[in-house]
XYZ file of C-alpha atoms in Angstrom:
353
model
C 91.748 81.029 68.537
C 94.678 78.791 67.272
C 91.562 76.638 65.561
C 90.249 79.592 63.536
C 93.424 80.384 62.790
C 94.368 77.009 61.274
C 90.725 76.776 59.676
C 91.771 80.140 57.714
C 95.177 79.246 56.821
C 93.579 75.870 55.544
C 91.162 77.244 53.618
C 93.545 79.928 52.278
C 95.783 76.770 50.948
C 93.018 75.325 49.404
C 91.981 78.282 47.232
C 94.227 77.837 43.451
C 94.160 81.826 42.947
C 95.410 82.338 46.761
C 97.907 79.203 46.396
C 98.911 80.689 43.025
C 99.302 84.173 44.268
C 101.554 82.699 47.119
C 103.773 80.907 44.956
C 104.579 83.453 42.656
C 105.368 85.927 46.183
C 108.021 82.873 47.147
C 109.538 82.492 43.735
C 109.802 86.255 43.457
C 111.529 86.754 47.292
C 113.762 83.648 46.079
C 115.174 85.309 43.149
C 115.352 88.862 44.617
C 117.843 87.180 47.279
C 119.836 85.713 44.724
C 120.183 88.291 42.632
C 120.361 91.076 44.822
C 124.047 90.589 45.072
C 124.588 92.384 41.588
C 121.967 95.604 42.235
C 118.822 96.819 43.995
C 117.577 97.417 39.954
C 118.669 93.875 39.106
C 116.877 92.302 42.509
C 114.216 94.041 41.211
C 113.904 93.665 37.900
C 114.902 89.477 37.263
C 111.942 88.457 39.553
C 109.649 89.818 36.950
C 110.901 88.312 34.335
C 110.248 85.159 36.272
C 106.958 86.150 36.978
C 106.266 86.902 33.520
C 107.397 83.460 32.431
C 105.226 81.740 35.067
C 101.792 84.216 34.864
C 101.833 84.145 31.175
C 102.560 80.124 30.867
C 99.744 79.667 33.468
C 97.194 81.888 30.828
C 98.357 80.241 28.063
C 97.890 76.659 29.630
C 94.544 76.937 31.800
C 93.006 79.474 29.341
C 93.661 78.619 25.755
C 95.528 75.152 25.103
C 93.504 73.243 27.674
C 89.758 73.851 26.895
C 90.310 75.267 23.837
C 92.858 72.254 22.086
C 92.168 69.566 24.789
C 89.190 69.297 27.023
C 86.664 70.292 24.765
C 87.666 68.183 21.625
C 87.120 64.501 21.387
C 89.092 64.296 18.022
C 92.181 62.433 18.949
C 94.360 65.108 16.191
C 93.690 68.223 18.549
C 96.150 66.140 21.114
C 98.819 66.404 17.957
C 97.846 69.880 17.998
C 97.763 70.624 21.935
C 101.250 69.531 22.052
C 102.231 71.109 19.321
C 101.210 74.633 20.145
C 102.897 73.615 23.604
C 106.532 73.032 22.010
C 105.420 76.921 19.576
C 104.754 78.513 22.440
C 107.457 77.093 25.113
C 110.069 78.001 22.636
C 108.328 81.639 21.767
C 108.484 82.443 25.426
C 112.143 81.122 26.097
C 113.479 82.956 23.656
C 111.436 86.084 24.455
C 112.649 85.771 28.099
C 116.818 85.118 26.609
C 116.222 88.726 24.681
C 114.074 90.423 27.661
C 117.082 89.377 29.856
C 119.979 90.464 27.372
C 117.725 93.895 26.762
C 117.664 94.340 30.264
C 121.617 93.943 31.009
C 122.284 96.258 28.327
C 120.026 98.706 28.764
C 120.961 98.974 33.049
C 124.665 97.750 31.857
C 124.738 94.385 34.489
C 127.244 91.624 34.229
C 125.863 88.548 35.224
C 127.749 85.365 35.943
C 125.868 82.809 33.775
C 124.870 85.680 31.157
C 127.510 84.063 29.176
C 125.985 80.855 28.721
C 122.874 81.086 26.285
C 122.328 77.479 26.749
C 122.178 78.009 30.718
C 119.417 80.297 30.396
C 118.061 78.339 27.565
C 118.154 75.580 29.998
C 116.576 78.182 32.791
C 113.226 79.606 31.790
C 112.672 76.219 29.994
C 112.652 74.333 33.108
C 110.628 77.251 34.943
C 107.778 77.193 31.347
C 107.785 73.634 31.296
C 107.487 72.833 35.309
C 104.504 75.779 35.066
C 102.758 74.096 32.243
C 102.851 70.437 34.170
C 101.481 72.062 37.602
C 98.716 73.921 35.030
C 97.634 70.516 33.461
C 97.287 69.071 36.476
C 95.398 71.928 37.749
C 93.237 72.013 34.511
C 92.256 68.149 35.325
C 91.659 67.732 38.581
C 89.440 71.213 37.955
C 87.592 69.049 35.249
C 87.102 66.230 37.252
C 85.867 68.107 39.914
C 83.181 69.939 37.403
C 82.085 66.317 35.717
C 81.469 64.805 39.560
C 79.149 67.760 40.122
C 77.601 67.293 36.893
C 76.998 64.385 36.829
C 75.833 64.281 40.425
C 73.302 66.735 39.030
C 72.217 64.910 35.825
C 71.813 61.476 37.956
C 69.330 63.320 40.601
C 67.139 64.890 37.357
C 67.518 61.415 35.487
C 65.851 59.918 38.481
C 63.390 62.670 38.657
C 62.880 62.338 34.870
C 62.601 58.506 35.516
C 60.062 58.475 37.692
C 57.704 61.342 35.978
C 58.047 59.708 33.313
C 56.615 56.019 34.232
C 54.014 57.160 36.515
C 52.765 58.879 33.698
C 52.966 56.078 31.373
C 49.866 53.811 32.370
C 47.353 56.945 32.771
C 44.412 56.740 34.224
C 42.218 57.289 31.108
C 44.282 53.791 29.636
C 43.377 51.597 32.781
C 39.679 53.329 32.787
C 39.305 51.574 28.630
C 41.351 48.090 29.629
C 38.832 47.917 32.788
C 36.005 48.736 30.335
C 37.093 46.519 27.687
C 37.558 43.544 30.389
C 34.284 44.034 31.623
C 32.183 43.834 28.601
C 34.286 40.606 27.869
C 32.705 39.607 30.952
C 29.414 41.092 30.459
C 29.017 39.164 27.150
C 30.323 36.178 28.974
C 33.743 36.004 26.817
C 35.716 34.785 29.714
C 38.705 33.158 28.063
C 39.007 36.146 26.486
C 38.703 38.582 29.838
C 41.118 35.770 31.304
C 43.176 36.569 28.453
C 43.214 40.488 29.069
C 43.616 39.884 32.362
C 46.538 38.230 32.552
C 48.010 40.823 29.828
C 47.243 43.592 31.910
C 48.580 42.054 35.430
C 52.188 41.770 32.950
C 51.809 45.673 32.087
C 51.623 46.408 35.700
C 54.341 44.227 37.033
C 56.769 45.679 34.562
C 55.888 49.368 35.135
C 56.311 48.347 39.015
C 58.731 46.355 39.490
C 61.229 45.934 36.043
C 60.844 49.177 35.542
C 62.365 50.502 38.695
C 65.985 49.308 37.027
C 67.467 51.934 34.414
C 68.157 49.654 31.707
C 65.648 46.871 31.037
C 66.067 44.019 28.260
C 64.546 44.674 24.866
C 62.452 41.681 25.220
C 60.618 42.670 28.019
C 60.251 45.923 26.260
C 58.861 44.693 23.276
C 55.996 42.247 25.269
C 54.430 45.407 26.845
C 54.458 47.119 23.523
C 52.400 44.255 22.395
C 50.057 43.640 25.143
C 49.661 47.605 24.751
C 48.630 47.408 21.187
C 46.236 44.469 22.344
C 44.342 46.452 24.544
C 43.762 49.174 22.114
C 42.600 46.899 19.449
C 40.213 45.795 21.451
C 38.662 49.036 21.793
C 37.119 48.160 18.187
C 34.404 45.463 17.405
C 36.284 45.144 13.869
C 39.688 44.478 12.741
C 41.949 47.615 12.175
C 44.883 48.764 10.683
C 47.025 48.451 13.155
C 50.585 46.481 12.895
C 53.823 46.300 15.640
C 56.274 44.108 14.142
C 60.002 43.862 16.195
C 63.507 42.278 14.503
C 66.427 41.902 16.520
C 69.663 41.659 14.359
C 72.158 41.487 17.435
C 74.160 38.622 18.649
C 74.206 39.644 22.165
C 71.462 41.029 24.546
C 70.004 44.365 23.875
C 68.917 46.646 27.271
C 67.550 50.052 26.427
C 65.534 52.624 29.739
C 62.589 51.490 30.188
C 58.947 52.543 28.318
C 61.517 54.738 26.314
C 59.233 54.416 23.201
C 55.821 54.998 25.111
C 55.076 58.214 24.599
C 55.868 57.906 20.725
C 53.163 54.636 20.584
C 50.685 57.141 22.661
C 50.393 59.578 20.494
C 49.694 57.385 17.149
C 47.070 56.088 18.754
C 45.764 59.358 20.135
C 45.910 61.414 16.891
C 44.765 58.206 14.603
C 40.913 58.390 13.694
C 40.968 54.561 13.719
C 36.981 54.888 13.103
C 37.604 56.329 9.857
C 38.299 53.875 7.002
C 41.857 53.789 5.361
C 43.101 54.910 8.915
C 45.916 53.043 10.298
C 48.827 53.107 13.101
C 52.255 51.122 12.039
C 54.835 50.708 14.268
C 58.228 48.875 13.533
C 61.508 48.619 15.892
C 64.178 47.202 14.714
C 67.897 46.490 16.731
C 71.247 45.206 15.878
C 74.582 45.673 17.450
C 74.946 49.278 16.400
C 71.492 50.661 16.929
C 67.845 50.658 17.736
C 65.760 52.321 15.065
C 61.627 52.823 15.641
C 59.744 54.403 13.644
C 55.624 55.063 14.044
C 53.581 56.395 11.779
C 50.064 56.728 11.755
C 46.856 58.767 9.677
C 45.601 61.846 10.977
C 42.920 64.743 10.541
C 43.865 66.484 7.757
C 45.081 69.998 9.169
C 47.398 72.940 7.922
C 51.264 71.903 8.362
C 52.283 73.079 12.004
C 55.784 74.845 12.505
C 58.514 73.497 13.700
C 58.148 75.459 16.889
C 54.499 74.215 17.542
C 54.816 70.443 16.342
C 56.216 68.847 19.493
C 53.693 68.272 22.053
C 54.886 68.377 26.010
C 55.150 64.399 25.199
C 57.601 64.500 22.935
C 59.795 67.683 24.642
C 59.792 65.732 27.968
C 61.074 62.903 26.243
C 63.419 64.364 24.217
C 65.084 66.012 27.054
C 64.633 62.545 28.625
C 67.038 60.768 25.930
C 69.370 63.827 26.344
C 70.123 62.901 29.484
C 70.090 59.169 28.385
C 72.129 59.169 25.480
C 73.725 63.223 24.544
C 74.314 63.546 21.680
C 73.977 59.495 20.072
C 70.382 60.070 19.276
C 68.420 61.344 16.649
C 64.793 61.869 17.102
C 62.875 63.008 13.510
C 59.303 64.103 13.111
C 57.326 64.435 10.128
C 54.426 66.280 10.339
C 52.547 66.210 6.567
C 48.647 66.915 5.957
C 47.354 64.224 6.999
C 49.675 61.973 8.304
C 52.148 61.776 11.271
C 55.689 59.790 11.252
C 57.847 59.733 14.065
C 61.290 58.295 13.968
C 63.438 57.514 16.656
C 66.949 56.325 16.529
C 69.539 55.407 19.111
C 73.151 54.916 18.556
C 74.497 51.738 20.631
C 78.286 52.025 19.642
């Protein structure tokens, strides 16, 4: 019995409403005690005010100045303004509680002591606003690191998720099915330095989807040799040269890492919506890095159709990975596609600094 009852008082502590609720009973018994010596209406009565001060500090703090001045804001002159709304409203409400008080010894004609001394009760409801608006800040914080844990606890389990959807979808079947294909007539037509070749290109592809890729960040090198062996394989699909072209410049002067196969689907879908058997068809891809970005862009030739909306222009490719580089990156991405008659450009950049 004494258990339950502890696990219930514990868990009444813990609550901020019921902790809140039971500090404002204690202040209010405190300063009905000390003023009951001048009244049963003024015993009654100066607790209020108190109350007041404190209930309408807390609203002002944990409702309005916080989120709306503070939190929220990542523009270092809203913490100019946050404090100086604080200093408006502390004084408002101090000198609102001075003339509440004076109104109220008037009007039920009680001498106070101290009543005399502005400055004391200056001095009074400043420290009760200002001790109020500490414990609320404090509250306000630890409430947002409490929300940010479980956020991000959440975003980390569906980055993972994400992760993982996303790279055992990268190397389909229907890709291994052509690079076995195009290995095989190598062999058949007894090119074998150049199945050895493919080979050995595909065995890389495989031991960087397996293994490198099972780190989040991967370096852009590594990166930019399985965009090439990719490209490799699917020129060998034809028996003549194409227009195809990858070209990668690294500006930095330290070493890039960026997720893994993060430009994958992009490359995919030139290639898949590229008529490469019709002539003047072609598939260009460029990345570029330096220390403030990585910019790619693809762009490729396409049937000519009617101009889709913007609605009905991103494939399930393109939403997956957009909500992948969300999670990545927020809001230091930009991801642009131009959809014209009859070609497709896709443009992906991603803010470093």
């Amino acid at each position: 019995m004494a258990k339950k009852t502890n696990n219930l008082v514990r868990k009444f502590l813990l609550s901020n409403r019921n902790l809140f609720f039971l500090v404002l009973a204690g202040v209010y018994i405190m300063i009905f005690v000390e003023t009951s010596g001048y009244g049963l209406v003024a015993a009654f009565m100066f607790p209020l005010l108190f109350i007041m001060v404190i209930c309408g500090t807390t609203t002002m703090t944990l409702k309005v100045l916080v989120p709306k001045l503070l939190i929220n804001q990542k523009d270092k002159r809203y913490i100019f303004y946050y404090l100086l709304c604080s200093l408006t409203f502390s004084g408002i409400f101090t000198y609102g509680c001075i003339c509440m008080e004076n109104w109220l010894c008037n009007l039920f004609d009680i001498t106070i002591v101290h009543h005399e001394n502005e400055d004391e009760s200056e001095m009074k409801y400043s420290g009760v606003i200002w001790f109020t608006y500490f414990i609320c800040n404090v509250i306000a914080f630890r409430r947002k690191m409490q929300e940010d844990s479980r956020r991000n606890e959440i975003l980390s389990v569906e980055k993972k998720e994400m992760e993982m959807k996303a790279l055992k979808s990268q190397i389909n079947t229907r890709f291994l099915h052509n690079a076995l294909n195009n290995i095989y007539s190598m062999i058949y037509f007894e090119n074998k330095d150049e199945a050895a070749r493919y080979v050995m290109k595909l065995s890389q592809m495989l031991r960087y989807v397996l293994d490198d890729c099972e780190a989040g960040q991967v370096p852009m090198e590594k990166e930019i040799a399985y965009i090439e062996n990719y490209i490799d394989f699917q020129k060998a699909r034809f028996d003549t040269d194409k227009d195809i072209r990858f070209s990668s410049i690294q500006r930095s002067t330290g070493a890039i890492s960026l997720p893994p196969m993060i430009f994958q689907p992009l490359i995919e879908n030139c290639f898949k919506y590229c008529p490469l058997d019709n002539a003047g068809s072609y598939v260009h891809i460029n990345l570029e890095a330096d220390d403030r970005q990585i910019r790619f862009t693809g762009e490729n030739t396409q049937h000519k159709i009617e101009p889709l909306p913007d609605k009905k222009r991103d494939g399930i490719g393109l939403k997956n990975l957009d909500r992948r580089l969300h999670i990545l990156y927020r809001g230091n991405y930009e991801l642009n596609i131009h959809d014209k008659e009859d070609v497709f450009r896709v443009e992906l950049i991603i803010n470093l600094s």
